[in-house]
Amino acid sequence: KGQHSSRTHVAKSDEKSGSCPTCGLNDMPAKKAPKFNPKSIQKMEYTVISFMLLFGVAFVALSFLTGAENVWQKLTMLNLSTWLTVISLSIINYCARGLKWHLFAQKLQLGVPIRRLFLYYFSGMSMTVTPGKVGTGIRLWFFQRCHQVRYARSLPLMVMDPITDLAALLILCVIGGLSFTAGGQNTSVIALCLITFVAVVFLNKPSWISKTIKALYSLTGKRKKRLFASLQRLAKNITQLVSPWLFIKTVALSLLGWAAMALSFQMILNQMGADLTFLQCGFIFSFAIILGSATMSPGGLGGTEATMIALLATLNIPLEIAVPATVVIRFTTLWLGVLIGFAHLPFSMKLAKK
């Protein structure tokens, strides 16, 4: 009873925050965070499995349309050493990007041990293909449930993680775009880089963010006070994670992870008989991931695969190579992570129940 009372007191006190003397935005209690339980997680697992089955059915259907015998022949060209190398590079990708969360958590002083943090990070990968960033949300729930870290403090992780991933993917796009002669592609990449640069500069100016939120609050007739108060707290915490050195380190880790996957893509294509360079594979892979994410589909499903196949077709890669190569790289990039997440999720849930 004493422990329960203490935890309840901590949870209630975490919902309180100071008030802003000028606009009073921060005097509202924090919005209640999402709750996860075994039943809701089981429903999300069914959703993930359904998407996995649909992905397999779509691959089989596309194989028959492009010539099933040729597609399966290309798949058999990948020997055991290639599979082991590709899986190893995928694990490097997951670990490098998971290490970013450790650096961010250290900066925010969340007090989550690195072993626990990686456990929660891998567990969140099980929900990668669920709508609404549930995979990231469940990681923050583990922080709150197991370490009493309130959501207002950990929420910047949900924002900065995709920003650093996007910056790394854009770097791969720029470097890989140099291997193409089409000027339109390079122009698009440069435009995306400029947008990201402006966004990072904006995030690094706390006063700009605060003034923008207050201006929007005034334009709405000072309605939705709770929403804008949450935005103020989120902006204040995000600015702690946009220091130049931390941003460079986290983007470098993302770049290491995504470059490892681009190298895997090149190995797969070369093994199947397509002679492409690392720069070309890096551009195709990163551009497809960015475009797939822009479709807002869970895990970029559909858009990412279609973009990869289309870009490979522009390089005169036949469909009997483009289709299986895309499926293999998406398995190691996406579905392997989902399986690893399912393996870690029960241990995280056991800790959360305690």
Tab-separated table of C-alpha atoms in Angstrom, residues 16-236:
chain	number	residue	atom	x	y	z
A	16	LYS	CA	1.805	19.460	-12.810
A	17	SER	CA	3.924	22.134	-14.392
A	18	GLY	CA	4.872	25.753	-13.848
A	19	SER	CA	2.981	28.651	-15.357
A	20	CYS	CA	4.164	31.181	-17.894
A	21	PRO	CA	3.973	34.734	-16.447
A	22	THR	CA	3.199	36.273	-19.851
A	23	CYS	CA	0.620	34.015	-21.492
A	24	GLY	CA	-0.243	31.422	-18.836
A	25	LEU	CA	0.074	28.575	-21.313
A	26	ASN	CA	2.011	26.286	-18.997
A	27	ASP	CA	-0.405	26.329	-16.086
A	28	MET	CA	-2.549	23.537	-17.516
A	29	PRO	CA	-2.005	19.928	-16.396
A	30	ALA	CA	-0.403	17.596	-18.893
A	31	LYS	CA	-2.707	15.565	-21.090
A	32	LYS	CA	-3.124	11.965	-20.034
A	33	ALA	CA	-0.749	9.705	-21.902
A	34	PRO	CA	-1.833	6.563	-23.743
A	35	LYS	CA	-2.169	3.364	-21.792
A	36	PHE	CA	-1.093	-0.048	-22.984
A	37	ASN	CA	-2.302	-3.348	-21.621
A	38	PRO	CA	-1.958	-6.995	-22.701
A	39	LYS	CA	-5.273	-6.937	-24.596
A	40	SER	CA	-4.464	-3.793	-26.587
A	41	ILE	CA	-0.965	-5.048	-27.367
A	42	GLN	CA	-2.407	-8.384	-28.488
A	43	LYS	CA	-4.711	-6.547	-30.914
A	44	MET	CA	-1.733	-4.609	-32.282
A	45	GLU	CA	0.185	-7.869	-32.694
A	46	TYR	CA	-2.682	-9.233	-34.798
A	47	THR	CA	-2.479	-6.078	-36.920
A	48	VAL	CA	1.258	-6.577	-37.469
A	49	ILE	CA	0.783	-10.247	-38.389
A	50	SER	CA	-1.990	-9.294	-40.810
A	51	PHE	CA	0.285	-6.783	-42.554
A	52	MET	CA	3.026	-9.418	-42.694
A	53	LEU	CA	0.681	-11.916	-44.360
A	54	LEU	CA	-0.541	-9.276	-46.826
A	55	PHE	CA	3.085	-8.470	-47.676
A	56	GLY	CA	3.743	-12.152	-48.395
A	57	VAL	CA	0.601	-12.517	-50.502
A	58	ALA	CA	1.475	-9.389	-52.494
A	59	PHE	CA	4.968	-10.746	-53.156
A	60	VAL	CA	3.635	-14.096	-54.368
A	61	ALA	CA	1.093	-12.366	-56.629
A	62	LEU	CA	3.743	-10.036	-58.054
A	63	SER	CA	6.061	-12.998	-58.590
A	64	PHE	CA	3.489	-14.759	-60.745
A	65	LEU	CA	2.890	-11.586	-62.745
A	66	THR	CA	6.597	-11.146	-63.480
A	67	GLY	CA	7.435	-14.810	-63.907
A	68	ALA	CA	7.475	-16.927	-60.773
A	69	GLU	CA	10.218	-19.268	-61.955
A	70	ASN	CA	12.636	-16.410	-62.694
A	71	VAL	CA	11.882	-14.671	-59.376
A	72	TRP	CA	12.455	-17.784	-57.291
A	73	GLN	CA	15.597	-18.561	-59.272
A	74	LYS	CA	17.023	-15.159	-58.338
A	75	LEU	CA	16.182	-15.756	-54.686
A	76	THR	CA	18.069	-19.067	-54.695
A	77	MET	CA	21.156	-17.220	-55.964
A	78	LEU	CA	21.618	-15.747	-52.463
A	79	ASN	CA	23.915	-18.169	-50.652
A	80	LEU	CA	24.184	-18.665	-46.891
A	81	SER	CA	27.130	-16.291	-46.454
A	82	THR	CA	25.213	-13.516	-48.207
A	83	TRP	CA	22.204	-14.015	-45.944
A	84	LEU	CA	24.405	-13.990	-42.825
A	85	THR	CA	26.173	-10.827	-43.990
A	86	VAL	CA	22.924	-9.050	-44.801
A	87	ILE	CA	21.391	-9.997	-41.438
A	88	SER	CA	24.549	-8.848	-39.633
A	89	LEU	CA	24.383	-5.478	-41.388
A	90	SER	CA	20.724	-5.210	-40.371
A	91	ILE	CA	21.626	-5.795	-36.729
A	92	ILE	CA	24.287	-3.064	-37.024
A	93	ASN	CA	21.552	-0.777	-38.337
A	94	TYR	CA	19.218	-1.532	-35.414
A	95	CYS	CA	21.956	-1.162	-32.786
A	96	ALA	CA	23.345	2.091	-34.242
A	97	ARG	CA	19.926	3.703	-34.339
A	98	GLY	CA	19.100	2.352	-30.882
A	99	LEU	CA	22.255	3.958	-29.526
A	100	LYS	CA	20.794	7.312	-30.529
A	101	TRP	CA	18.056	6.809	-27.952
A	102	HIS	CA	20.702	6.215	-25.305
A	103	LEU	CA	22.455	9.496	-26.183
A	104	PHE	CA	19.164	11.391	-26.175
A	105	ALA	CA	18.119	9.808	-22.877
A	106	GLN	CA	21.451	10.771	-21.322
A	107	LYS	CA	21.031	14.358	-22.478
A	108	LEU	CA	17.525	14.517	-20.998
A	109	GLN	CA	18.748	12.757	-17.825
A	110	LEU	CA	15.949	10.201	-17.918
A	111	GLY	CA	17.853	7.750	-15.722
A	112	VAL	CA	17.085	4.656	-17.834
A	113	PRO	CA	19.964	2.104	-17.846
A	114	ILE	CA	21.350	1.337	-21.283
A	115	ARG	CA	20.389	-2.363	-21.093
A	116	ARG	CA	16.797	-1.490	-20.272
A	117	LEU	CA	16.741	1.200	-22.942
A	118	PHE	CA	17.833	-1.206	-25.664
A	119	LEU	CA	15.264	-3.729	-24.409
A	120	TYR	CA	12.493	-1.129	-24.755
A	121	TYR	CA	13.834	0.042	-28.100
A	122	PHE	CA	13.868	-3.459	-29.590
A	123	SER	CA	10.432	-4.166	-28.118
A	124	GLY	CA	9.059	-1.091	-29.878
A	125	MET	CA	10.235	-2.461	-33.225
A	126	SER	CA	7.505	-5.089	-32.964
A	127	MET	CA	4.938	-2.325	-33.612
A	128	THR	CA	6.733	-0.676	-36.539
A	129	VAL	CA	3.925	-1.361	-39.009
A	130	THR	CA	1.095	-0.192	-36.749
A	131	PRO	CA	-0.564	3.173	-37.477
A	132	GLY	CA	0.136	6.239	-35.360
A	133	LYS	CA	3.743	5.590	-34.284
A	134	VAL	CA	2.619	3.021	-31.719
A	135	GLY	CA	6.095	1.475	-31.711
A	136	THR	CA	7.639	4.691	-30.420
A	137	GLY	CA	4.734	5.304	-28.063
A	138	ILE	CA	5.106	1.952	-26.352
A	139	ARG	CA	8.788	2.698	-25.702
A	140	LEU	CA	7.825	5.900	-23.905
A	141	TRP	CA	5.189	3.932	-21.993
A	142	PHE	CA	7.880	1.548	-20.757
A	143	PHE	CA	9.906	4.585	-19.590
A	144	GLN	CA	6.914	5.889	-17.666
A	145	ARG	CA	5.749	2.535	-16.356
A	146	CYS	CA	9.114	1.128	-15.259
A	147	HIS	CA	11.069	4.287	-14.401
A	148	GLN	CA	8.411	6.942	-13.665
A	149	VAL	CA	9.651	9.144	-16.524
A	150	ARG	CA	6.735	11.407	-17.393
A	151	TYR	CA	5.788	11.710	-21.052
A	152	ALA	CA	6.504	15.439	-21.203
A	153	ARG	CA	10.195	14.642	-20.629
A	154	SER	CA	10.517	11.647	-22.956
A	155	LEU	CA	8.334	12.908	-25.823
A	156	PRO	CA	11.248	14.761	-27.529
A	157	LEU	CA	12.701	11.323	-28.339
A	158	MET	CA	9.684	10.666	-30.555
A	159	VAL	CA	10.414	13.888	-32.463
A	160	MET	CA	14.207	13.875	-32.722
A	161	ASP	CA	14.561	10.207	-33.716
A	162	PRO	CA	12.852	10.602	-37.134
A	163	ILE	CA	14.524	13.992	-37.686
A	164	THR	CA	18.010	12.492	-37.356
A	165	ASP	CA	16.965	9.526	-39.511
A	166	LEU	CA	15.692	11.909	-42.188
A	167	ALA	CA	18.911	13.921	-42.103
A	168	ALA	CA	20.983	10.749	-42.575
A	169	LEU	CA	18.782	9.520	-45.424
A	170	LEU	CA	19.082	12.899	-47.145
A	171	ILE	CA	22.864	12.700	-46.907
A	172	LEU	CA	22.715	9.299	-48.627
A	173	CYS	CA	20.401	10.812	-51.250
A	174	VAL	CA	22.778	13.684	-51.954
A	175	ILE	CA	25.842	11.447	-52.185
A	176	GLY	CA	24.024	8.810	-54.209
A	177	GLY	CA	22.378	11.411	-56.433
A	178	LEU	CA	25.798	12.344	-57.780
A	179	SER	CA	25.809	9.041	-59.681
A	180	PHE	CA	22.709	10.026	-61.653
A	181	THR	CA	22.639	12.435	-64.556
A	182	ALA	CA	19.008	13.468	-64.217
A	183	GLY	CA	19.009	17.007	-62.876
A	184	GLY	CA	15.458	16.798	-61.552
A	185	GLN	CA	16.423	14.151	-59.039
A	186	ASN	CA	19.305	16.211	-57.680
A	187	THR	CA	17.103	19.311	-57.484
A	188	SER	CA	14.529	17.411	-55.408
A	189	VAL	CA	17.190	16.130	-53.052
A	190	ILE	CA	18.716	19.588	-52.589
A	191	ALA	CA	15.277	21.009	-51.838
A	192	LEU	CA	14.695	18.346	-49.169
A	193	CYS	CA	18.115	19.091	-47.647
A	194	LEU	CA	17.328	22.812	-47.424
A	195	ILE	CA	14.000	22.101	-45.730
A	196	THR	CA	15.693	19.851	-43.179
A	197	PHE	CA	18.452	22.419	-42.537
A	198	VAL	CA	15.901	25.180	-41.925
A	199	ALA	CA	13.937	22.900	-39.600
A	200	VAL	CA	17.052	22.064	-37.552
A	201	VAL	CA	18.021	25.743	-37.259
A	202	PHE	CA	14.461	26.577	-36.200
A	203	LEU	CA	14.488	23.832	-33.564
A	204	ASN	CA	17.752	25.205	-32.191
A	205	LYS	CA	16.158	28.592	-31.461
A	206	PRO	CA	13.965	28.232	-28.347
A	207	SER	CA	12.774	31.825	-28.544
A	208	TRP	CA	11.586	31.364	-32.143
A	209	ILE	CA	9.621	28.253	-31.243
A	210	SER	CA	8.052	29.865	-28.192
A	211	LYS	CA	7.052	32.995	-30.107
A	212	THR	CA	5.575	30.905	-32.925
A	213	ILE	CA	3.470	28.841	-30.506
A	214	LYS	CA	2.263	31.984	-28.716
A	215	ALA	CA	1.394	33.614	-32.046
A	216	LEU	CA	-0.615	30.578	-33.127
A	217	TYR	CA	-2.300	30.547	-29.709
A	218	SER	CA	-3.355	34.171	-30.191
A	219	LEU	CA	-4.600	33.520	-33.747
A	220	THR	CA	-6.943	30.802	-32.466
A	221	GLY	CA	-8.531	33.275	-30.055
A	222	LYS	CA	-6.650	31.685	-27.154
A	223	ARG	CA	-8.543	28.434	-27.492
A	224	LYS	CA	-7.212	24.908	-26.973
A	225	LYS	CA	-5.149	26.065	-24.019
A	226	ARG	CA	-4.208	22.527	-23.019
A	227	LEU	CA	-2.903	21.736	-26.516
A	228	PHE	CA	-0.690	24.830	-26.745
A	229	ALA	CA	0.567	24.310	-23.198
A	230	SER	CA	1.677	20.814	-24.208
A	231	LEU	CA	3.377	22.250	-27.303
A	232	GLN	CA	5.268	24.750	-25.132
A	233	ARG	CA	6.545	22.004	-22.831
A	234	LEU	CA	7.467	19.815	-25.800
A	235	ALA	CA	9.344	22.671	-27.504
A	236	LYS	CA	11.244	23.428	-24.308
